[in-house]
Amino acid sequence: MEKPNHGLNETQKYIMQVLHSVIGILDELEIPYYMQGGTMLGAIRHRGFIPWDDDVDLGIPRGDYERLLKEVSAKLPENLELRTYEDETDHHYYFARIVDTRYRIRRMGSLEERLENVWVDLFPLDGMPNGALTRTWHKLRLTVVRLKYHLSCFEKVNIKRPGRPLLERIIIKIAMWTRVGKWFNTRRQLDKMDALLKKYPAEQSDYLVNFMGQTSYRFNELFKKEIYGTPTRYPFEDMLLVGPERYDDYLKSLYGDYMTPPKESDRNAHVSELVPVQKGEN
């Protein structure tokens, strides 16, 4: 296991400021959370950020997630804001974010280069059907809606993300050639996704899924609850953050041999750079 990465880049330093505020609010509101994806991987492999990563992902069980969205804005400092797909900003993601309006990241992995405020991502952890056949049908319905959603905002999809399976690469090529996404409305697809994900309450399910995680197209972020188990704290830079108790099972499902870093060409999955907000800009 590597030592903590104290040589943080500028983006990671600002993200840590946001993270301190977010964790303080989660603890104050007694809202459970778990590190997700690359954040959990960074905690285990690097005791902090993956050196080339530029965000933090936290998963929150659906009921607590909804409560957080209602209560968090009143507790945020002036420079932080909650973003959801239902607000009046250009936030087009299903999951929520807490952003720092003082700093932005230039995203260069999609057809449309854009600026997004430095963020911490908040993902709902949703229940899935307990029966195998019902679960398979539900997964199919979710997959179709997610495909339509991605097509509807295709110009913002990170088409340069490494490691995409062949089928996804073919779909991306077809979408680029045909512009089929113009036939789908982003908000409508997100509303459909929202209704489907809320259909099976997490507290009544044997499973939890982070449906919008980076590797969830394979449903390898679908776990029996015992994988999350007892909330367990792990070192992350200068903090102790909560993650799944059975982290080895969790990370193997997402990454396979997770202790071996990827080759250098596969590392900057977000293809981004920090751009400070100038005075007078929103």
PDB file of C-alpha atoms in Angstrom:
ATOM      1  CA  MET A   1       0.000   0.000   0.000  1.00  0.00           C
ATOM      2  CA  GLU A   2       1.394   3.400  -0.978  1.00  0.00           C
ATOM      3  CA  LYS A   3       1.778   6.333   1.395  1.00  0.00           C
ATOM      4  CA  PRO A   4      -0.709   9.247   1.171  1.00  0.00           C
ATOM      5  CA  ASN A   5      -0.201  11.459  -1.856  1.00  0.00           C
ATOM      6  CA  HIS A   6       0.845  14.761  -0.294  1.00  0.00           C
ATOM      7  CA  GLY A   7       1.841  16.234  -3.670  1.00  0.00           C
ATOM      8  CA  LEU A   8      -1.705  17.194  -4.606  1.00  0.00           C
ATOM      9  CA  ASN A   9      -2.237  19.170  -7.791  1.00  0.00           C
ATOM     10  CA  GLU A  10      -4.227  22.421  -7.689  1.00  0.00           C
ATOM     11  CA  THR A  11      -7.522  20.796  -8.663  1.00  0.00           C
ATOM     12  CA  GLN A  12      -7.203  18.159  -5.951  1.00  0.00           C
ATOM     13  CA  LYS A  13      -6.412  20.818  -3.313  1.00  0.00           C
ATOM     14  CA  TYR A  14      -9.632  22.684  -4.109  1.00  0.00           C
ATOM     15  CA  ILE A  15     -11.620  19.437  -4.187  1.00  0.00           C
ATOM     16  CA  MET A  16     -10.320  18.640  -0.700  1.00  0.00           C
ATOM     17  CA  GLN A  17     -11.711  21.958   0.531  1.00  0.00           C
ATOM     18  CA  VAL A  18     -15.131  21.033  -0.872  1.00  0.00           C
ATOM     19  CA  LEU A  19     -14.846  17.528   0.552  1.00  0.00           C
ATOM     20  CA  HIS A  20     -14.136  18.778   4.076  1.00  0.00           C
ATOM     21  CA  SER A  21     -17.306  20.886   3.958  1.00  0.00           C
ATOM     22  CA  VAL A  22     -19.434  18.089   2.478  1.00  0.00           C
ATOM     23  CA  ILE A  23     -18.304  15.462   5.009  1.00  0.00           C
ATOM     24  CA  GLY A  24     -18.880  17.919   7.852  1.00  0.00           C
ATOM     25  CA  ILE A  25     -22.485  18.396   6.700  1.00  0.00           C
ATOM     26  CA  LEU A  26     -23.069  14.668   6.196  1.00  0.00           C
ATOM     27  CA  ASP A  27     -21.815  13.992   9.706  1.00  0.00           C
ATOM     28  CA  GLU A  28     -23.901  16.821  11.165  1.00  0.00           C
ATOM     29  CA  LEU A  29     -27.066  15.523   9.474  1.00  0.00           C
ATOM     30  CA  GLU A  30     -26.151  11.918  10.368  1.00  0.00           C
ATOM     31  CA  ILE A  31     -26.391  10.896   6.722  1.00  0.00           C
ATOM     32  CA  PRO A  32     -24.533   7.667   5.858  1.00  0.00           C
ATOM     33  CA  TYR A  33     -22.269   7.617   2.812  1.00  0.00           C
ATOM     34  CA  TYR A  34     -19.701   5.397   1.125  1.00  0.00           C
ATOM     35  CA  MET A  35     -16.764   6.237  -1.089  1.00  0.00           C
ATOM     36  CA  GLN A  36     -17.431   5.051  -4.633  1.00  0.00           C
ATOM     37  CA  GLY A  37     -15.400   4.049  -7.688  1.00  0.00           C
ATOM     38  CA  GLY A  38     -12.052   5.759  -8.088  1.00  0.00           C
ATOM     39  CA  THR A  39     -12.331   7.451  -4.701  1.00  0.00           C
ATOM     40  CA  MET A  40     -12.538   4.078  -2.946  1.00  0.00           C
ATOM     41  CA  LEU A  41      -9.744   2.761  -5.146  1.00  0.00           C
ATOM     42  CA  GLY A  42      -7.596   5.780  -4.267  1.00  0.00           C
ATOM     43  CA  ALA A  43      -8.203   5.256  -0.565  1.00  0.00           C
ATOM     44  CA  ILE A  44      -6.961   1.661  -0.733  1.00  0.00           C
ATOM     45  CA  ARG A  45      -4.175   1.946  -3.314  1.00  0.00           C
ATOM     46  CA  HIS A  46      -2.878   5.467  -2.561  1.00  0.00           C
ATOM     47  CA  ARG A  47      -4.427   6.379   0.812  1.00  0.00           C
ATOM     48  CA  GLY A  48      -5.885   9.389  -0.986  1.00  0.00           C
ATOM     49  CA  PHE A  49      -6.416  10.627  -4.515  1.00  0.00           C
ATOM     50  CA  ILE A  50      -5.410   8.528  -7.458  1.00  0.00           C
ATOM     51  CA  PRO A  51      -2.639  10.924  -8.598  1.00  0.00           C
ATOM     52  CA  TRP A  52      -4.252  11.610 -11.991  1.00  0.00           C
ATOM     53  CA  ASP A  53      -7.864  11.822 -10.750  1.00  0.00           C
ATOM     54  CA  ASP A  54      -9.882  15.059 -10.587  1.00  0.00           C
ATOM     55  CA  ASP A  55     -13.003  14.301  -8.564  1.00  0.00           C
ATOM     56  CA  VAL A  56     -14.472  12.575  -5.503  1.00  0.00           C
ATOM     57  CA  ASP A  57     -17.460  10.209  -5.620  1.00  0.00           C
ATOM     58  CA  LEU A  58     -19.722   9.505  -2.636  1.00  0.00           C
ATOM     59  CA  GLY A  59     -22.702   7.121  -2.639  1.00  0.00           C
ATOM     60  CA  ILE A  60     -25.675   7.705  -0.331  1.00  0.00           C
ATOM     61  CA  PRO A  61     -28.644   5.328   0.211  1.00  0.00           C
ATOM     62  CA  ARG A  62     -31.666   6.733  -1.630  1.00  0.00           C
ATOM     63  CA  GLY A  63     -33.765   7.842   1.354  1.00  0.00           C
ATOM     64  CA  ASP A  64     -30.844   9.687   2.926  1.00  0.00           C
ATOM     65  CA  TYR A  65     -29.858  11.076  -0.488  1.00  0.00           C
ATOM     66  CA  GLU A  66     -33.286  12.659  -0.906  1.00  0.00           C
ATOM     67  CA  ARG A  67     -33.115  14.126   2.607  1.00  0.00           C
ATOM     68  CA  LEU A  68     -29.685  15.571   1.892  1.00  0.00           C
ATOM     69  CA  LEU A  69     -30.920  17.293  -1.273  1.00  0.00           C
ATOM     70  CA  LYS A  70     -33.646  19.001   0.784  1.00  0.00           C
ATOM     71  CA  GLU A  71     -31.437  20.110   3.665  1.00  0.00           C
ATOM     72  CA  VAL A  72     -27.905  20.668   2.382  1.00  0.00           C
ATOM     73  CA  SER A  73     -28.249  24.076   0.707  1.00  0.00           C
ATOM     74  CA  ALA A  74     -29.041  25.815   3.990  1.00  0.00           C
ATOM     75  CA  LYS A  75     -25.775  24.518   5.460  1.00  0.00           C
ATOM     76  CA  LEU A  76     -23.387  25.253   2.590  1.00  0.00           C
ATOM     77  CA  PRO A  77     -20.892  28.138   2.810  1.00  0.00           C
ATOM     78  CA  GLU A  78     -21.269  30.977   0.316  1.00  0.00           C
ATOM     79  CA  ASN A  79     -18.835  29.559  -2.250  1.00  0.00           C
ATOM     80  CA  LEU A  80     -20.522  26.125  -2.451  1.00  0.00           C
ATOM     81  CA  GLU A  81     -23.743  25.226  -4.264  1.00  0.00           C
ATOM     82  CA  LEU A  82     -25.873  22.128  -4.762  1.00  0.00           C
ATOM     83  CA  ARG A  83     -26.468  21.126  -8.385  1.00  0.00           C
ATOM     84  CA  THR A  84     -29.153  18.687  -9.546  1.00  0.00           C
ATOM     85  CA  TYR A  85     -30.684  17.971 -12.941  1.00  0.00           C
ATOM     86  CA  GLU A  86     -33.900  19.613 -11.716  1.00  0.00           C
ATOM     87  CA  ASP A  87     -32.383  23.043 -11.061  1.00  0.00           C
ATOM     88  CA  GLU A  88     -32.021  25.944 -13.486  1.00  0.00           C
ATOM     89  CA  THR A  89     -28.308  25.456 -14.197  1.00  0.00           C
ATOM     90  CA  ASP A  90     -26.766  23.511 -17.082  1.00  0.00           C
ATOM     91  CA  HIS A  91     -26.191  20.476 -14.812  1.00  0.00           C
ATOM     92  CA  HIS A  92     -27.179  17.590 -17.092  1.00  0.00           C
ATOM     93  CA  TYR A  93     -26.148  14.656 -14.896  1.00  0.00           C
ATOM     94  CA  TYR A  94     -28.642  12.457 -13.063  1.00  0.00           C
ATOM     95  CA  PHE A  95     -26.610  12.452  -9.846  1.00  0.00           C
ATOM     96  CA  ALA A  96     -26.123  15.582  -7.715  1.00  0.00           C
ATOM     97  CA  ARG A  97     -23.002  17.640  -7.120  1.00  0.00           C
ATOM     98  CA  ILE A  98     -21.689  20.080  -4.558  1.00  0.00           C
ATOM     99  CA  VAL A  99     -19.627  22.602  -6.522  1.00  0.00           C
ATOM    100  CA  ASP A 100     -17.217  25.401  -5.632  1.00  0.00           C
ATOM    101  CA  THR A 101     -18.195  28.406  -7.740  1.00  0.00           C
ATOM    102  CA  ARG A 102     -14.729  29.977  -7.380  1.00  0.00           C
ATOM    103  CA  TYR A 103     -12.999  27.419  -9.605  1.00  0.00           C
ATOM    104  CA  ARG A 104     -13.810  25.604 -12.807  1.00  0.00           C
ATOM    105  CA  ILE A 105     -12.478  22.598 -14.672  1.00  0.00           C
ATOM    106  CA  ARG A 106     -12.224  22.637 -18.453  1.00  0.00           C
ATOM    107  CA  ARG A 107     -13.621  19.340 -19.734  1.00  0.00           C
ATOM    108  CA  MET A 108     -12.045  18.339 -23.046  1.00  0.00           C
ATOM    109  CA  GLY A 109     -13.078  14.706 -23.470  1.00  0.00           C
ATOM    110  CA  SER A 110     -16.399  15.341 -25.240  1.00  0.00           C
ATOM    111  CA  LEU A 111     -17.439  16.824 -28.572  1.00  0.00           C
ATOM    112  CA  GLU A 112     -18.413  20.029 -26.767  1.00  0.00           C
ATOM    113  CA  GLU A 113     -15.589  21.513 -24.677  1.00  0.00           C
ATOM    114  CA  ARG A 114     -17.115  23.042 -21.549  1.00  0.00           C
ATOM    115  CA  LEU A 115     -16.360  24.493 -18.138  1.00  0.00           C
ATOM    116  CA  GLU A 116     -17.685  22.929 -14.932  1.00  0.00           C
ATOM    117  CA  ASN A 117     -17.148  24.100 -11.378  1.00  0.00           C
ATOM    118  CA  VAL A 118     -14.859  22.011  -9.151  1.00  0.00           C
ATOM    119  CA  TRP A 119     -17.075  19.359  -7.600  1.00  0.00           C
ATOM    120  CA  VAL A 120     -17.800  16.439  -5.299  1.00  0.00           C
ATOM    121  CA  ASP A 121     -20.235  13.959  -6.860  1.00  0.00           C
ATOM    122  CA  LEU A 122     -23.141  12.536  -4.837  1.00  0.00           C
ATOM    123  CA  PHE A 123     -24.684   9.314  -6.158  1.00  0.00           C
ATOM    124  CA  PRO A 124     -27.915   7.718  -4.918  1.00  0.00           C
ATOM    125  CA  LEU A 125     -27.581   4.063  -3.950  1.00  0.00           C
ATOM    126  CA  ASP A 126     -30.795   2.369  -5.049  1.00  0.00           C
ATOM    127  CA  GLY A 127     -32.515  -0.927  -4.391  1.00  0.00           C
ATOM    128  CA  MET A 128     -32.986  -3.575  -7.048  1.00  0.00           C
ATOM    129  CA  PRO A 129     -35.528  -6.416  -7.308  1.00  0.00           C
ATOM    130  CA  ASN A 130     -34.665  -9.449  -5.192  1.00  0.00           C
ATOM    131  CA  GLY A 131     -35.930 -11.942  -7.803  1.00  0.00           C
ATOM    132  CA  ALA A 132     -33.436 -12.802 -10.561  1.00  0.00           C
ATOM    133  CA  LEU A 133     -35.885 -12.542 -13.489  1.00  0.00           C
ATOM    134  CA  THR A 134     -37.424  -9.298 -12.267  1.00  0.00           C
ATOM    135  CA  ARG A 135     -33.944  -7.909 -11.652  1.00  0.00           C
ATOM    136  CA  THR A 136     -32.850  -8.799 -15.196  1.00  0.00           C
ATOM    137  CA  TRP A 137     -35.912  -7.072 -16.678  1.00  0.00           C
ATOM    138  CA  HIS A 138     -35.349  -4.001 -14.501  1.00  0.00           C
ATOM    139  CA  LYS A 139     -31.701  -3.825 -15.568  1.00  0.00           C
ATOM    140  CA  LEU A 140     -32.770  -3.951 -19.227  1.00  0.00           C
ATOM    141  CA  ARG A 141     -35.258  -1.105 -18.768  1.00  0.00           C
ATOM    142  CA  LEU A 142     -32.671   0.995 -16.974  1.00  0.00           C
ATOM    143  CA  THR A 143     -30.089   0.326 -19.681  1.00  0.00           C
ATOM    144  CA  VAL A 144     -32.456   1.471 -22.437  1.00  0.00           C
ATOM    145  CA  VAL A 145     -33.289   4.697 -20.604  1.00  0.00           C
ATOM    146  CA  ARG A 146     -29.623   5.381 -19.886  1.00  0.00           C
ATOM    147  CA  LEU A 147     -28.764   4.894 -23.551  1.00  0.00           C
ATOM    148  CA  LYS A 148     -31.472   7.352 -24.608  1.00  0.00           C
ATOM    149  CA  TYR A 149     -30.246   9.818 -21.979  1.00  0.00           C
ATOM    150  CA  HIS A 150     -26.651   9.631 -23.192  1.00  0.00           C
ATOM    151  CA  LEU A 151     -27.781  10.044 -26.791  1.00  0.00           C
ATOM    152  CA  SER A 152     -29.869  13.084 -25.822  1.00  0.00           C
ATOM    153  CA  CYS A 153     -26.798  14.922 -24.511  1.00  0.00           C
ATOM    154  CA  PHE A 154     -24.224  13.150 -26.641  1.00  0.00           C
ATOM    155  CA  GLU A 155     -22.140  16.287 -27.224  1.00  0.00           C
ATOM    156  CA  LYS A 156     -21.340  16.264 -23.468  1.00  0.00           C
ATOM    157  CA  VAL A 157     -20.457  12.565 -23.158  1.00  0.00           C
ATOM    158  CA  ASN A 158     -16.776  11.816 -22.495  1.00  0.00           C
ATOM    159  CA  ILE A 159     -16.037   9.940 -25.702  1.00  0.00           C
ATOM    160  CA  LYS A 160     -12.305   9.867 -24.890  1.00  0.00           C
ATOM    161  CA  ARG A 161     -12.712   7.810 -21.735  1.00  0.00           C
ATOM    162  CA  PRO A 162     -10.355   4.821 -21.995  1.00  0.00           C
ATOM    163  CA  GLY A 163     -11.451   1.235 -21.525  1.00  0.00           C
ATOM    164  CA  ARG A 164     -14.880   1.453 -23.153  1.00  0.00           C
ATOM    165  CA  PRO A 165     -16.128  -1.942 -24.423  1.00  0.00           C
ATOM    166  CA  LEU A 166     -16.498  -2.538 -28.161  1.00  0.00           C
ATOM    167  CA  LEU A 167     -20.303  -2.163 -28.143  1.00  0.00           C
ATOM    168  CA  GLU A 168     -20.089   1.280 -26.523  1.00  0.00           C
ATOM    169  CA  ARG A 169     -17.467   2.395 -29.043  1.00  0.00           C
ATOM    170  CA  ILE A 170     -19.735   1.259 -31.903  1.00  0.00           C
ATOM    171  CA  ILE A 171     -22.716   3.127 -30.417  1.00  0.00           C
ATOM    172  CA  ILE A 172     -20.595   6.266 -30.067  1.00  0.00           C
ATOM    173  CA  LYS A 173     -19.542   6.065 -33.718  1.00  0.00           C
ATOM    174  CA  ILE A 174     -23.143   5.600 -34.856  1.00  0.00           C
ATOM    175  CA  ALA A 175     -24.307   8.497 -32.677  1.00  0.00           C
ATOM    176  CA  MET A 176     -21.618  10.762 -34.134  1.00  0.00           C
ATOM    177  CA  TRP A 177     -22.583   9.890 -37.703  1.00  0.00           C
ATOM    178  CA  THR A 178     -26.365   9.977 -37.356  1.00  0.00           C
ATOM    179  CA  ARG A 179     -26.956  12.585 -34.612  1.00  0.00           C
ATOM    180  CA  VAL A 180     -29.796  10.346 -33.454  1.00  0.00           C
ATOM    181  CA  GLY A 181     -29.736  12.022 -30.053  1.00  0.00           C
ATOM    182  CA  LYS A 182     -31.777  14.953 -31.365  1.00  0.00           C
ATOM    183  CA  TRP A 183     -34.851  12.696 -31.125  1.00  0.00           C
ATOM    184  CA  PHE A 184     -34.540  12.355 -27.339  1.00  0.00           C
ATOM    185  CA  ASN A 185     -35.185  14.950 -24.640  1.00  0.00           C
ATOM    186  CA  THR A 186     -32.642  14.888 -21.809  1.00  0.00           C
ATOM    187  CA  ARG A 187     -34.998  15.969 -19.026  1.00  0.00           C
ATOM    188  CA  ARG A 188     -37.631  13.446 -20.084  1.00  0.00           C
ATOM    189  CA  GLN A 189     -35.125  10.592 -20.021  1.00  0.00           C
ATOM    190  CA  LEU A 190     -33.789  11.681 -16.624  1.00  0.00           C
ATOM    191  CA  ASP A 191     -37.319  11.763 -15.218  1.00  0.00           C
ATOM    192  CA  LYS A 192     -37.911   8.228 -16.520  1.00  0.00           C
ATOM    193  CA  MET A 193     -34.617   7.075 -15.003  1.00  0.00           C
ATOM    194  CA  ASP A 194     -35.551   8.696 -11.698  1.00  0.00           C
ATOM    195  CA  ALA A 195     -38.902   6.887 -11.575  1.00  0.00           C
ATOM    196  CA  LEU A 196     -37.318   3.516 -12.385  1.00  0.00           C
ATOM    197  CA  LEU A 197     -34.532   3.858  -9.833  1.00  0.00           C
ATOM    198  CA  LYS A 198     -37.004   4.752  -7.081  1.00  0.00           C
ATOM    199  CA  LYS A 199     -39.279   1.809  -7.860  1.00  0.00           C
ATOM    200  CA  TYR A 200     -37.558  -0.638  -5.487  1.00  0.00           C
ATOM    201  CA  PRO A 201     -36.813   0.972  -2.083  1.00  0.00           C
ATOM    202  CA  ALA A 202     -33.304   0.282  -0.862  1.00  0.00           C
ATOM    203  CA  GLU A 203     -34.484  -0.689   2.610  1.00  0.00           C
ATOM    204  CA  GLN A 204     -36.642  -3.484   1.119  1.00  0.00           C
ATOM    205  CA  SER A 205     -33.970  -4.807  -1.238  1.00  0.00           C
ATOM    206  CA  ASP A 206     -31.118  -7.246  -0.758  1.00  0.00           C
ATOM    207  CA  TYR A 207     -29.108  -5.209  -3.276  1.00  0.00           C
ATOM    208  CA  LEU A 208     -27.713  -1.710  -3.739  1.00  0.00           C
ATOM    209  CA  VAL A 209     -26.728  -0.244  -7.104  1.00  0.00           C
ATOM    210  CA  ASN A 210     -24.880   2.905  -8.058  1.00  0.00           C
ATOM    211  CA  PHE A 211     -26.485   3.074 -11.467  1.00  0.00           C
ATOM    212  CA  MET A 212     -24.633   6.130 -12.761  1.00  0.00           C
ATOM    213  CA  GLY A 213     -21.106   5.192 -11.683  1.00  0.00           C
ATOM    214  CA  GLN A 214     -18.369   5.240 -14.321  1.00  0.00           C
ATOM    215  CA  THR A 215     -18.254   1.451 -14.707  1.00  0.00           C
ATOM    216  CA  SER A 216     -21.953   0.767 -14.089  1.00  0.00           C
ATOM    217  CA  TYR A 217     -22.680   0.020 -17.759  1.00  0.00           C
ATOM    218  CA  ARG A 218     -21.722  -3.549 -16.856  1.00  0.00           C
ATOM    219  CA  PHE A 219     -23.772  -3.427 -13.633  1.00  0.00           C
ATOM    220  CA  ASN A 220     -20.596  -4.235 -11.739  1.00  0.00           C
ATOM    221  CA  GLU A 221     -21.604  -1.533  -9.230  1.00  0.00           C
ATOM    222  CA  LEU A 222     -24.559  -3.717  -8.216  1.00  0.00           C
ATOM    223  CA  PHE A 223     -23.844  -5.455  -4.921  1.00  0.00           C
ATOM    224  CA  LYS A 224     -25.577  -7.408  -2.212  1.00  0.00           C
ATOM    225  CA  LYS A 225     -25.850  -5.241   0.870  1.00  0.00           C
ATOM    226  CA  GLU A 226     -23.328  -7.308   2.795  1.00  0.00           C
ATOM    227  CA  ILE A 227     -20.572  -5.961   0.516  1.00  0.00           C
ATOM    228  CA  TYR A 228     -21.222  -2.520   1.995  1.00  0.00           C
ATOM    229  CA  GLY A 229     -21.654  -4.122   5.414  1.00  0.00           C
ATOM    230  CA  THR A 230     -20.686  -2.107   8.460  1.00  0.00           C
ATOM    231  CA  PRO A 231     -19.567   1.420   7.442  1.00  0.00           C
ATOM    232  CA  THR A 232     -15.775   1.337   7.673  1.00  0.00           C
ATOM    233  CA  ARG A 233     -13.365   4.280   7.704  1.00  0.00           C
ATOM    234  CA  TYR A 234     -10.269   4.404   5.503  1.00  0.00           C
ATOM    235  CA  PRO A 235      -7.497   7.016   5.224  1.00  0.00           C
ATOM    236  CA  PHE A 236      -7.997   9.514   2.405  1.00  0.00           C
ATOM    237  CA  GLU A 237      -5.357  12.236   2.373  1.00  0.00           C
ATOM    238  CA  ASP A 238      -5.781  14.077   5.709  1.00  0.00           C
ATOM    239  CA  MET A 239      -9.218  12.558   6.423  1.00  0.00           C
ATOM    240  CA  LEU A 240     -10.850   9.268   7.374  1.00  0.00           C
ATOM    241  CA  LEU A 241     -13.711   8.543   4.960  1.00  0.00           C
ATOM    242  CA  VAL A 242     -16.340   5.804   5.012  1.00  0.00           C
ATOM    243  CA  GLY A 243     -16.298   3.010   2.438  1.00  0.00           C
ATOM    244  CA  PRO A 244     -17.679  -0.504   1.934  1.00  0.00           C
ATOM    245  CA  GLU A 245     -16.582  -2.990   4.595  1.00  0.00           C
ATOM    246  CA  ARG A 246     -15.687  -5.654   2.004  1.00  0.00           C
ATOM    247  CA  TYR A 247     -13.594  -3.297  -0.103  1.00  0.00           C
ATOM    248  CA  ASP A 248     -11.680  -6.108  -1.803  1.00  0.00           C
ATOM    249  CA  ASP A 249     -14.858  -7.636  -3.266  1.00  0.00           C
ATOM    250  CA  TYR A 250     -16.093  -4.161  -4.193  1.00  0.00           C
ATOM    251  CA  LEU A 251     -12.928  -3.097  -6.012  1.00  0.00           C
ATOM    252  CA  LYS A 252     -12.379  -6.433  -7.768  1.00  0.00           C
ATOM    253  CA  SER A 253     -15.875  -6.140  -9.254  1.00  0.00           C
ATOM    254  CA  LEU A 254     -15.101  -2.674 -10.625  1.00  0.00           C
ATOM    255  CA  TYR A 255     -11.463  -2.979 -11.635  1.00  0.00           C
ATOM    256  CA  GLY A 256     -10.240  -6.572 -11.458  1.00  0.00           C
ATOM    257  CA  ASP A 257      -6.567  -6.369 -10.431  1.00  0.00           C
ATOM    258  CA  TYR A 258      -7.098  -3.005  -8.763  1.00  0.00           C
ATOM    259  CA  MET A 259      -3.673  -2.761  -7.087  1.00  0.00           C
ATOM    260  CA  THR A 260      -1.919  -2.588 -10.470  1.00  0.00           C
ATOM    261  CA  PRO A 261      -2.167   0.974 -11.866  1.00  0.00           C
ATOM    262  CA  PRO A 262      -3.281   1.310 -15.503  1.00  0.00           C
ATOM    263  CA  LYS A 263      -0.823   2.231 -18.223  1.00  0.00           C
ATOM    264  CA  GLU A 264      -0.140   5.955 -18.504  1.00  0.00           C
ATOM    265  CA  SER A 265      -2.254   6.435 -21.664  1.00  0.00           C
ATOM    266  CA  ASP A 266      -5.372   5.283 -19.754  1.00  0.00           C
ATOM    267  CA  ARG A 267      -5.007   7.519 -16.732  1.00  0.00           C
ATOM    268  CA  ASN A 268      -6.660  10.921 -17.329  1.00  0.00           C
ATOM    269  CA  ALA A 269     -10.177   9.598 -17.817  1.00  0.00           C
ATOM    270  CA  HIS A 270     -11.797  13.020 -17.493  1.00  0.00           C
ATOM    271  CA  VAL A 271      -9.376  14.882 -19.843  1.00  0.00           C
ATOM    272  CA  SER A 272      -9.530  18.157 -17.919  1.00  0.00           C
ATOM    273  CA  GLU A 273      -7.624  21.156 -16.569  1.00  0.00           C
ATOM    274  CA  LEU A 274      -8.268  23.748 -13.843  1.00  0.00           C
ATOM    275  CA  VAL A 275      -9.464  27.218 -14.903  1.00  0.00           C
ATOM    276  CA  PRO A 276      -9.925  29.799 -12.066  1.00  0.00           C
ATOM    277  CA  VAL A 277     -13.076  31.910 -12.312  1.00  0.00           C
ATOM    278  CA  GLN A 278     -12.262  35.546 -13.116  1.00  0.00           C
ATOM    279  CA  LYS A 279     -13.871  38.461 -11.303  1.00  0.00           C
ATOM    280  CA  GLY A 280     -17.278  39.275 -12.761  1.00  0.00           C
ATOM    281  CA  GLU A 281     -17.827  35.754 -14.123  1.00  0.00           C
ATOM    282  CA  ASN A 282     -20.614  33.527 -12.866  1.00  0.00           C
TER     283      ASN A 282
END
